[in-house]
Short mmCIF file of C-alpha atoms in Angstrom, two decimals:
data_model
loop_
_atom_site.label_atom_id
_atom_site.label_comp_id
_atom_site.label_asym_id
_atom_site.label_seq_id
_atom_site.Cartn_x
_atom_site.Cartn_y
_atom_site.Cartn_z
CA MET E 17 0.00 0.00 0.00
CA ASN E 18 1.27 3.48 -0.85
CA THR E 19 1.76 5.72 2.16
CA ARG E 20 1.52 9.50 2.28
CA ARG E 21 5.31 9.52 2.66
CA ASP E 22 5.67 7.55 -0.63
CA PHE E 23 3.29 9.92 -2.35
CA PHE E 24 5.18 13.05 -1.30
CA LYS E 25 8.52 11.38 -2.17
CA LYS E 26 7.28 10.68 -5.72
CA ALA E 27 5.72 14.12 -5.97
CA SER E 28 9.02 15.76 -4.99
CA ALA E 29 10.93 13.70 -7.56
CA PHE E 30 8.42 14.65 -10.29
CA ALA E 31 8.71 18.30 -9.35
CA GLY E 32 12.48 17.99 -9.71
CA VAL E 33 12.06 16.72 -13.25
CA LEU E 34 9.87 19.70 -14.09
CA ALA E 35 12.32 22.16 -12.58
CA LEU E 36 14.06 22.83 -15.88
CA PRO E 37 16.44 25.77 -16.23
CA THR E 38 14.65 28.97 -17.21
CA LEU E 39 15.64 30.10 -20.69
CA ARG E 40 16.78 33.66 -20.99
CA THR E 41 14.48 35.86 -23.00
CA ASP E 42 17.10 38.47 -23.88
CA LYS E 43 19.24 38.13 -26.97
CA ILE E 44 21.88 35.46 -26.51
CA PRO E 45 25.32 36.35 -27.88
CA SER E 46 26.97 33.90 -30.22
CA PRO E 47 29.95 32.14 -28.56
CA PHE E 48 31.97 31.95 -31.77
CA SER E 49 34.92 29.60 -31.70
CA ALA E 50 37.60 31.65 -33.40
CA LEU E 51 39.44 30.43 -36.47
CA LYS E 52 43.01 31.22 -35.44
CA PHE E 53 45.66 32.10 -38.00
CA SER E 54 47.45 35.23 -39.18
CA SER E 55 48.41 36.72 -42.52
CA SER E 56 51.87 35.24 -42.05
CA SER E 57 50.56 31.71 -41.42
CA THR E 58 51.65 29.01 -43.82
CA ASP E 59 49.10 26.95 -45.74
CA ASP E 60 49.85 24.00 -43.45
CA GLN E 61 49.12 26.15 -40.40
CA VAL E 62 45.84 27.36 -41.89
CA CYS E 63 44.97 23.76 -42.75
CA ALA E 64 45.63 22.71 -39.16
CA SER E 65 43.53 25.59 -37.81
CA VAL E 66 40.60 24.65 -40.04
CA ARG E 67 40.97 20.98 -39.04
CA LYS E 68 40.62 21.93 -35.36
CA GLN E 69 37.31 23.62 -36.20
CA LEU E 70 35.77 20.33 -37.32
CA LEU E 71 34.16 17.66 -35.16
CA ILE E 72 35.73 14.94 -37.31
CA PRO E 73 37.67 12.85 -34.74
CA GLU E 74 41.44 12.98 -34.73
CA GLY E 75 42.68 10.05 -36.76
CA ARG E 76 39.71 9.96 -39.13
CA ILE E 77 40.67 10.83 -42.70
CA TYR E 78 37.64 12.44 -44.29
CA LEU E 79 37.84 12.49 -48.09
CA ASN E 80 34.12 12.78 -48.86
CA THR E 81 33.29 16.47 -48.55
CA ALA E 82 31.90 16.21 -52.09
CA SER E 83 28.98 14.28 -50.56
CA LEU E 84 28.59 16.18 -47.29
CA GLY E 85 30.88 18.60 -45.52
CA SER E 86 31.48 18.90 -41.78
CA CYS E 87 30.32 22.17 -40.21
CA PRO E 88 33.07 24.15 -38.44
CA LEU E 89 32.52 25.09 -34.80
CA THR E 90 31.95 28.71 -35.83
CA VAL E 91 28.98 27.62 -37.94
CA LEU E 92 27.61 25.31 -35.25
CA ASP E 93 27.92 28.09 -32.68
CA ALA E 94 26.08 30.52 -34.96
CA VAL E 95 23.23 28.05 -35.51
CA ASN E 96 23.01 27.18 -31.80
CA ALA E 97 23.02 30.80 -30.73
CA ALA E 98 20.36 31.73 -33.30
CA THR E 99 18.26 28.73 -32.23
CA ARG E 100 18.31 29.76 -28.57
CA GLN E 101 17.45 33.33 -29.51
CA LEU E 102 14.62 32.12 -31.75
CA GLU E 103 13.09 29.75 -29.24
CA ALA E 104 13.08 32.39 -26.51
CA ASN E 105 10.56 34.43 -28.50
CA PRO E 106 9.73 32.56 -31.74
CA VAL E 107 7.32 34.89 -33.54
CA SER E 108 9.08 38.14 -32.68
CA GLU E 109 12.49 36.76 -33.61
CA ASN E 110 11.49 34.80 -36.73
CA TRP E 111 9.86 37.86 -38.28
CA GLY E 112 12.11 40.29 -36.43
CA GLU E 113 15.86 40.50 -35.97
CA LEU E 114 16.61 36.90 -36.98
CA GLY E 115 14.38 37.24 -40.02
CA VAL E 116 16.36 40.30 -41.10
CA ARG E 117 19.65 38.44 -40.56
CA MET E 118 18.31 35.55 -42.62
CA ASP E 119 17.42 37.83 -45.52
CA ASN E 120 20.79 39.55 -45.29
CA VAL E 121 22.44 36.22 -46.10
CA ARG E 122 21.36 36.96 -49.67
CA ASP E 123 23.77 39.93 -49.62
CA LYS E 124 26.61 37.66 -48.47
CA ILE E 125 25.83 35.18 -51.23
CA ALA E 126 25.63 37.94 -53.86
CA THR E 127 29.08 39.25 -52.87
CA PHE E 128 30.48 35.72 -52.78
CA ILE E 129 29.42 34.87 -56.36
CA ASN E 130 29.43 38.36 -57.96
CA ALA E 131 25.69 38.85 -58.33
CA SER E 132 23.03 41.15 -56.85
CA ARG E 133 20.80 40.24 -53.90
CA ASP E 134 17.70 40.50 -56.09
CA GLU E 135 19.06 37.61 -58.16
CA ILE E 136 19.38 35.27 -55.15
CA LEU E 137 16.61 32.91 -54.05
CA LEU E 138 17.24 30.75 -50.97
CA THR E 139 16.46 27.05 -51.38
CA ARG E 140 17.04 23.84 -49.44
CA ASN E 141 19.60 22.36 -51.85
CA ALA E 142 20.83 22.36 -55.44
CA THR E 143 18.19 19.82 -56.51
CA GLU E 144 15.37 22.16 -55.48
CA GLY E 145 16.94 25.09 -57.31
CA LEU E 146 17.52 23.15 -60.51
CA GLY E 147 14.00 21.72 -60.40
CA LEU E 148 12.51 25.19 -59.95
CA ILE E 149 14.30 26.53 -63.03
CA ILE E 150 13.63 23.56 -65.29
CA GLN E 151 9.96 23.04 -64.49
CA SER E 152 9.08 26.75 -64.42
CA LEU E 153 10.17 27.50 -67.98
CA ASN E 154 7.53 27.33 -70.67
CA LEU E 155 9.07 24.36 -72.47
CA LYS E 156 6.98 22.51 -75.05
CA SER E 157 6.87 19.04 -76.52
CA GLY E 158 9.84 18.53 -78.81
CA ASP E 159 12.00 21.18 -77.14
CA GLU E 160 15.42 19.87 -76.15
CA ILE E 161 17.49 20.15 -72.99
CA LEU E 162 21.14 19.34 -73.55
CA THR E 163 23.16 17.82 -70.70
CA THR E 164 25.80 15.11 -70.19
CA THR E 165 25.81 11.46 -69.14
CA GLN E 166 27.79 12.39 -66.00
CA GLU E 167 25.42 14.67 -64.10
CA HIS E 168 24.09 14.19 -60.56
CA SER E 169 20.69 12.56 -60.15
CA GLY E 170 19.46 15.79 -58.54
CA ALA E 171 19.85 17.50 -61.91
CA TYR E 172 18.35 14.62 -63.88
CA VAL E 173 15.17 14.45 -61.80
CA GLY E 174 14.05 17.93 -62.88
CA MET E 175 14.75 17.10 -66.50
CA ASP E 176 12.97 13.74 -66.23
CA PHE E 177 9.94 15.56 -64.80
CA VAL E 178 9.53 17.89 -67.81
CA ALA E 179 10.23 15.02 -70.18
CA LYS E 180 7.35 13.08 -68.65
CA THR E 181 4.90 15.95 -68.15
CA LYS E 182 5.68 18.20 -71.16
CA GLY E 183 7.26 15.91 -73.73
CA VAL E 184 10.60 17.69 -73.58
CA ILE E 185 13.51 15.73 -75.10
CA ILE E 186 16.55 15.21 -72.87
CA LYS E 187 19.71 14.88 -74.95
CA LYS E 188 22.89 13.64 -73.23
CA VAL E 189 26.41 13.94 -74.57
CA THR E 190 29.31 11.85 -73.25
CA LEU E 191 32.38 13.68 -72.02
CA PRO E 192 35.77 11.98 -72.31
CA MET E 193 37.11 10.38 -69.10
CA PRO E 194 39.57 11.73 -68.43
CA SER E 195 39.16 14.97 -70.34
CA THR E 196 42.58 16.03 -71.60
CA ASN E 197 41.88 19.47 -73.05
CA LYS E 198 39.29 22.21 -72.92
CA GLN E 199 38.50 22.24 -76.62
CA ASP E 200 37.33 18.62 -76.59
CA VAL E 201 34.89 19.41 -73.79
CA ILE E 202 33.55 22.48 -75.61
CA ARG E 203 33.25 20.50 -78.84
CA CYS E 204 31.17 17.81 -77.11
CA VAL E 205 28.67 20.43 -76.00
CA LEU E 206 28.66 22.29 -79.32
CA ASN E 207 28.05 19.09 -81.30
CA GLY E 208 25.00 18.32 -79.13
CA ILE E 209 23.23 21.62 -79.84
CA THR E 210 20.42 21.59 -82.43
CA PRO E 211 17.83 24.18 -83.51
CA MET E 212 15.49 22.62 -80.90
CA THR E 213 17.91 23.14 -77.97
CA LYS E 214 16.28 25.52 -75.49
CA MET E 215 18.43 24.87 -72.44
CA VAL E 216 21.87 23.50 -71.55
CA VAL E 217 22.35 22.07 -68.03
CA LEU E 218 25.92 21.32 -66.94
CA SER E 219 27.81 20.90 -63.68
CA HIS E 220 30.28 23.64 -62.80
CA VAL E 221 32.43 20.87 -61.28
CA ASN E 222 31.56 17.39 -62.46
CA THR E 223 30.40 15.15 -59.62
CA ILE E 224 32.03 12.04 -61.14
CA THR E 225 35.43 13.27 -62.31
CA GLY E 226 35.86 16.74 -60.83
CA LEU E 227 36.12 18.28 -64.30
CA VAL E 228 35.72 22.08 -64.21
CA MET E 229 33.40 23.01 -67.06
CA PRO E 230 34.64 25.93 -69.24
CA PHE E 231 31.43 27.92 -68.88
CA ALA E 232 32.63 31.23 -70.31
CA GLU E 233 33.46 29.57 -73.64
CA ILE E 234 30.20 27.61 -73.63
CA ALA E 235 28.23 30.79 -72.82
CA SER E 236 29.73 32.41 -75.92
CA ILE E 237 28.01 29.64 -77.90
CA THR E 238 24.64 29.57 -76.11
CA GLN E 239 24.02 33.31 -75.68
CA PRO E 240 23.86 34.25 -79.40
CA LYS E 241 21.45 31.36 -79.94
CA GLY E 242 19.15 32.40 -77.08
CA ILE E 243 19.77 29.10 -75.28
CA ILE E 244 19.40 29.24 -71.48
CA LEU E 245 22.60 28.11 -69.75
CA VAL E 246 22.16 26.56 -66.31
CA SER E 247 24.91 25.41 -63.95
CA ASP E 248 24.73 22.84 -61.17
CA GLY E 249 27.21 24.36 -58.72
CA ALA E 250 26.91 21.84 -55.88
CA GLN E 251 30.56 20.73 -56.23
CA ALA E 252 32.08 24.19 -56.68
CA LEU E 253 30.78 26.55 -53.99
CA GLY E 254 33.29 26.74 -51.13
CA MET E 255 36.04 24.91 -53.01
CA MET E 256 36.78 27.46 -55.73
CA ARG E 257 35.95 31.00 -56.75
CA VAL E 258 32.49 31.28 -58.29
CA ASP E 259 31.83 34.31 -60.49
CA VAL E 260 28.49 33.91 -62.25
CA ALA E 261 28.98 37.07 -64.29
CA ARG E 262 32.30 35.89 -65.68
CA MET E 263 30.88 32.41 -66.30
CA GLY E 264 28.04 33.89 -68.35
CA VAL E 265 25.40 31.55 -66.90
CA ASP E 266 21.73 32.44 -66.80
CA ALA E 267 21.11 30.42 -63.62
CA TYR E 268 23.28 28.76 -60.98
CA ALA E 269 21.90 26.34 -58.39
CA THR E 270 23.97 25.11 -55.48
CA CYS E 271 23.94 23.93 -51.86
CA GLY E 272 25.61 24.97 -48.63
CA HIS E 273 26.25 21.54 -47.17
CA LYS E 274 29.16 20.26 -49.28
CA TRP E 275 32.38 22.23 -49.84
CA LEU E 276 30.96 25.35 -48.16
CA LEU E 277 30.77 23.32 -44.91
CA GLY E 278 27.40 24.85 -44.08
CA PRO E 279 24.35 23.39 -42.32
CA LYS E 280 22.52 20.54 -44.02
CA GLU E 281 19.51 21.38 -46.20
CA THR E 282 20.71 24.83 -47.18
CA GLY E 283 21.26 26.27 -50.62
CA PHE E 284 20.34 28.95 -53.11
CA VAL E 285 19.77 29.58 -56.77
CA TYR E 286 21.05 32.55 -58.75
CA ILE E 287 18.68 33.62 -61.51
CA LYS E 288 19.89 36.34 -63.83
CA THR E 289 17.61 39.39 -63.84
CA SER E 290 16.83 39.03 -67.54
CA LEU E 291 15.73 35.39 -67.02
CA GLN E 292 13.50 36.02 -64.01
CA PRO E 293 10.31 36.87 -65.95
CA LYS E 294 10.49 33.37 -67.48
CA ILE E 295 10.85 31.58 -64.12
CA GLN E 296 7.25 31.47 -62.96
CA GLY E 297 7.04 28.88 -60.20
CA LEU E 298 4.97 28.76 -57.03
CA PHE E 299 8.02 28.94 -54.78
CA ASN E 300 9.13 32.35 -56.11
CA PHE E 301 5.62 33.58 -56.96
CA SER E 302 5.66 36.04 -54.04
CA GLY E 303 9.18 37.31 -54.67
CA TYR E 304 12.79 36.48 -53.94
CA GLY E 305 12.88 37.44 -50.26
CA ALA E 306 14.12 34.89 -47.72
CA TYR E 307 10.57 34.69 -46.42
CA SER E 308 7.47 35.18 -48.57
CA GLU E 309 3.90 33.95 -48.68
CA SER E 310 4.79 31.36 -51.28
CA SER E 311 7.96 30.14 -49.56
CA GLY E 312 6.32 29.87 -46.15
CA THR E 313 8.19 29.72 -42.86
CA ARG E 314 11.89 29.03 -43.30
CA ASN E 315 14.55 27.42 -41.13
CA VAL E 316 15.96 30.78 -40.15
CA THR E 317 18.77 29.40 -37.99
CA THR E 318 20.36 27.14 -40.60
CA ILE E 319 20.19 29.86 -43.24
CA ILE E 320 22.02 32.18 -40.84
CA GLY E 321 24.51 29.33 -40.41
CA MET E 322 25.07 29.22 -44.17
CA GLY E 323 25.89 32.92 -44.02
CA THR E 324 28.43 32.18 -41.28
CA ALA E 325 29.94 29.45 -43.47
CA ILE E 326 30.46 32.07 -46.18
CA ASP E 327 32.10 34.35 -43.59
CA PHE E 328 34.35 31.43 -42.61
CA HIS E 329 35.51 30.95 -46.20
CA GLN E 330 35.93 34.69 -46.73
CA GLN E 331 38.15 34.88 -43.63
CA ILE E 332 40.48 32.22 -45.05
CA GLY E 333 40.23 33.56 -48.60
CA ILE E 334 38.55 31.60 -51.37
CA ASP E 335 41.62 31.85 -53.63
CA ARG E 336 43.76 30.39 -50.86
CA ILE E 337 41.25 27.58 -50.39
CA GLN E 338 41.15 26.83 -54.13
CA LYS E 339 44.95 26.79 -54.32
CA ARG E 340 45.24 24.42 -51.35
CA CYS E 341 42.53 22.08 -52.65
CA LEU E 342 44.33 21.81 -55.99
CA GLU E 343 47.70 21.24 -54.31
CA MET E 344 46.34 18.41 -52.18
CA ARG E 345 44.46 16.94 -55.11
CA ASN E 346 47.54 17.12 -57.33
CA TYR E 347 49.66 15.45 -54.67
CA CYS E 348 47.07 12.72 -54.27
CA LEU E 349 46.89 12.31 -58.06
CA SER E 350 50.66 12.00 -58.35
CA GLU E 351 50.71 9.25 -55.71
CA LEU E 352 47.78 7.40 -57.29
CA LYS E 353 49.55 7.41 -60.67
CA LYS E 354 52.33 5.32 -59.14
CA MET E 355 49.90 2.54 -58.26
CA ARG E 356 48.93 -0.47 -60.33
CA GLY E 357 45.37 -1.73 -60.64
CA ILE E 358 43.63 1.64 -61.04
CA THR E 359 42.76 4.00 -63.89
CA ILE E 360 42.48 7.72 -63.17
CA ILE E 361 39.33 9.22 -64.69
CA SER E 362 39.83 12.82 -63.48
CA PRO E 363 41.55 15.39 -65.70
CA GLU E 364 45.20 16.29 -65.09
CA LEU E 365 45.19 19.67 -66.85
CA GLU E 366 45.02 22.31 -64.10
CA GLU E 367 42.46 24.54 -65.83
CA LEU E 368 40.07 21.57 -65.91
CA SER E 369 40.88 20.33 -62.39
CA SER E 370 39.29 20.76 -58.98
CA GLY E 371 39.71 19.28 -55.50
CA ILE E 372 38.19 16.00 -56.71
CA VAL E 373 40.13 13.00 -57.98
CA SER E 374 38.42 9.76 -59.04
CA PHE E 375 39.70 6.43 -60.26
CA THR E 376 38.34 3.14 -61.54
CA LEU E 377 39.51 -0.15 -60.04
CA GLU E 378 40.67 -2.58 -62.72
CA LYS E 379 40.24 -5.81 -60.75
CA ALA E 380 39.34 -5.07 -57.13
CA ASN E 381 35.72 -4.40 -56.19
CA ASN E 382 35.02 -0.79 -55.17
CA GLN E 383 32.53 -1.76 -52.44
CA GLU E 384 35.07 -4.11 -50.86
CA VAL E 385 37.87 -1.54 -51.06
CA TYR E 386 35.55 1.10 -49.62
CA ALA E 387 34.73 -1.18 -46.68
CA LYS E 388 38.41 -1.87 -45.99
CA LEU E 389 39.22 1.82 -46.09
CA LYS E 390 36.30 2.60 -43.79
CA ALA E 391 37.54 -0.04 -41.34
CA GLN E 392 40.73 2.05 -41.12
CA ASP E 393 38.61 5.21 -40.58
CA ILE E 394 39.28 6.53 -44.09
CA ILE E 395 36.08 7.86 -45.66
CA VAL E 396 35.77 8.01 -49.47
CA LYS E 397 32.88 7.85 -51.94
CA VAL E 398 31.70 4.83 -53.94
CA LEU E 399 30.66 6.15 -57.34
CA PRO E 400 27.38 4.72 -58.64
CA GLY E 401 27.23 2.93 -61.97
CA SER E 402 30.93 2.12 -62.21
CA ASN E 403 33.64 0.31 -60.28
CA SER E 404 35.12 3.61 -59.13
CA LEU E 405 35.96 5.62 -56.02
CA ARG E 406 36.02 9.40 -55.53
CA LEU E 407 38.16 11.50 -53.21
CA ALA E 408 37.53 15.10 -52.16
CA CYS E 409 40.56 17.10 -51.01
CA HIS E 410 39.35 20.14 -49.09
CA ILE E 411 41.59 22.65 -47.33
CA PHE E 412 41.69 20.63 -44.09
CA VAL E 413 43.17 17.55 -45.79
CA SER E 414 46.92 17.19 -45.23
CA LYS E 415 49.68 15.43 -47.15
CA ALA E 416 50.21 13.16 -44.15
CA GLU E 417 46.59 12.02 -44.41
CA ILE E 418 46.93 11.40 -48.12
CA ASP E 419 50.07 9.35 -47.46
CA ILE E 420 48.13 7.18 -44.99
CA PHE E 421 45.30 6.75 -47.49
CA ILE E 422 47.70 5.76 -50.27
CA ASN E 423 49.42 3.23 -48.02
CA VAL E 424 46.15 1.61 -46.94
CA LEU E 425 44.75 1.63 -50.50
CA SER E 426 47.90 -0.05 -51.75
CA LYS E 427 47.44 -2.85 -49.22
CA CYS E 428 43.75 -3.16 -50.16
CA LEU E 429 44.64 -3.64 -53.81
#
């Protein structure tokens, strides 16, 4: 039988559970974890400083930023601080100070890619941005969209949708693997264009090989013909300088959660002012603001985090990041070329190269090699549709880590 003493004992314990800390209602400052390096720091010192910002455990070699990046502590702190501020007074903050900060991320993006804020629409990822562009255009049965056989499925799904619903023809050209010169790449695209081509969709950096598409030269072909040129920038933003004006693209869709090292499910699409009247979708029906009636309530805190990720890259310097990524990739490539049993499918020419290097296994099985590497805490990417693996060399990857990877891979083979 329960006694009064038992009852009050249980009641006291329950009250203790309910006695949660009272959240502050004033604005909570962001406890940014500083990225520490100076103008005189060497690239190795900057690399080490960036590495300390990541929650990737010491000893883990992470070579798969091209799938998902790891948020630096500065970004996590910004998201956490904004979340606490938001939840202390949700309505006032979401449509108040935090809402303003969210919309101001469009200014940061515009500066980062050489555009204007009115050309920036915040999305959840590159797939959403590409889909918005492709499905919103008034394409008709028999119209053609030109792309390649090496695009990401997130780009294909938008094209498949208009093929099924509007009768649009999707034409795919095959790029050489590896591509050895820029003219061959341009020629592949040019040879695929017909009088029915209304749009060309290409990756800025190819997700399979890391090939950097020569967009300025391709734009000089598409612009006189009135063909809309769209870039999938998921593998470029945060790893290399992106200048949409210099590229000559009409639209550029990308995400914040790969090389930019931003929060997951963040992204944006750049739509050139002259193209905007043709992009009539529900999502942008009420305008390009971070929040609108047609966009609905947004995840304000993660969008602010994407802005902090841009600040993080700006602090390091995007040219310095691009240089380091290429150096690490080139070192990795040079070591891979010494190995038997693999075929490199990424370009060697620097103007076509990025921080990605991929190779096909001649005899070994890529799933088995992947598993053996993972058992040694080395994380790479299994490429779909081929017996290949992909490596992503971001600024935090060191030569020592590449040496370990090469040694383990050699034993696996």
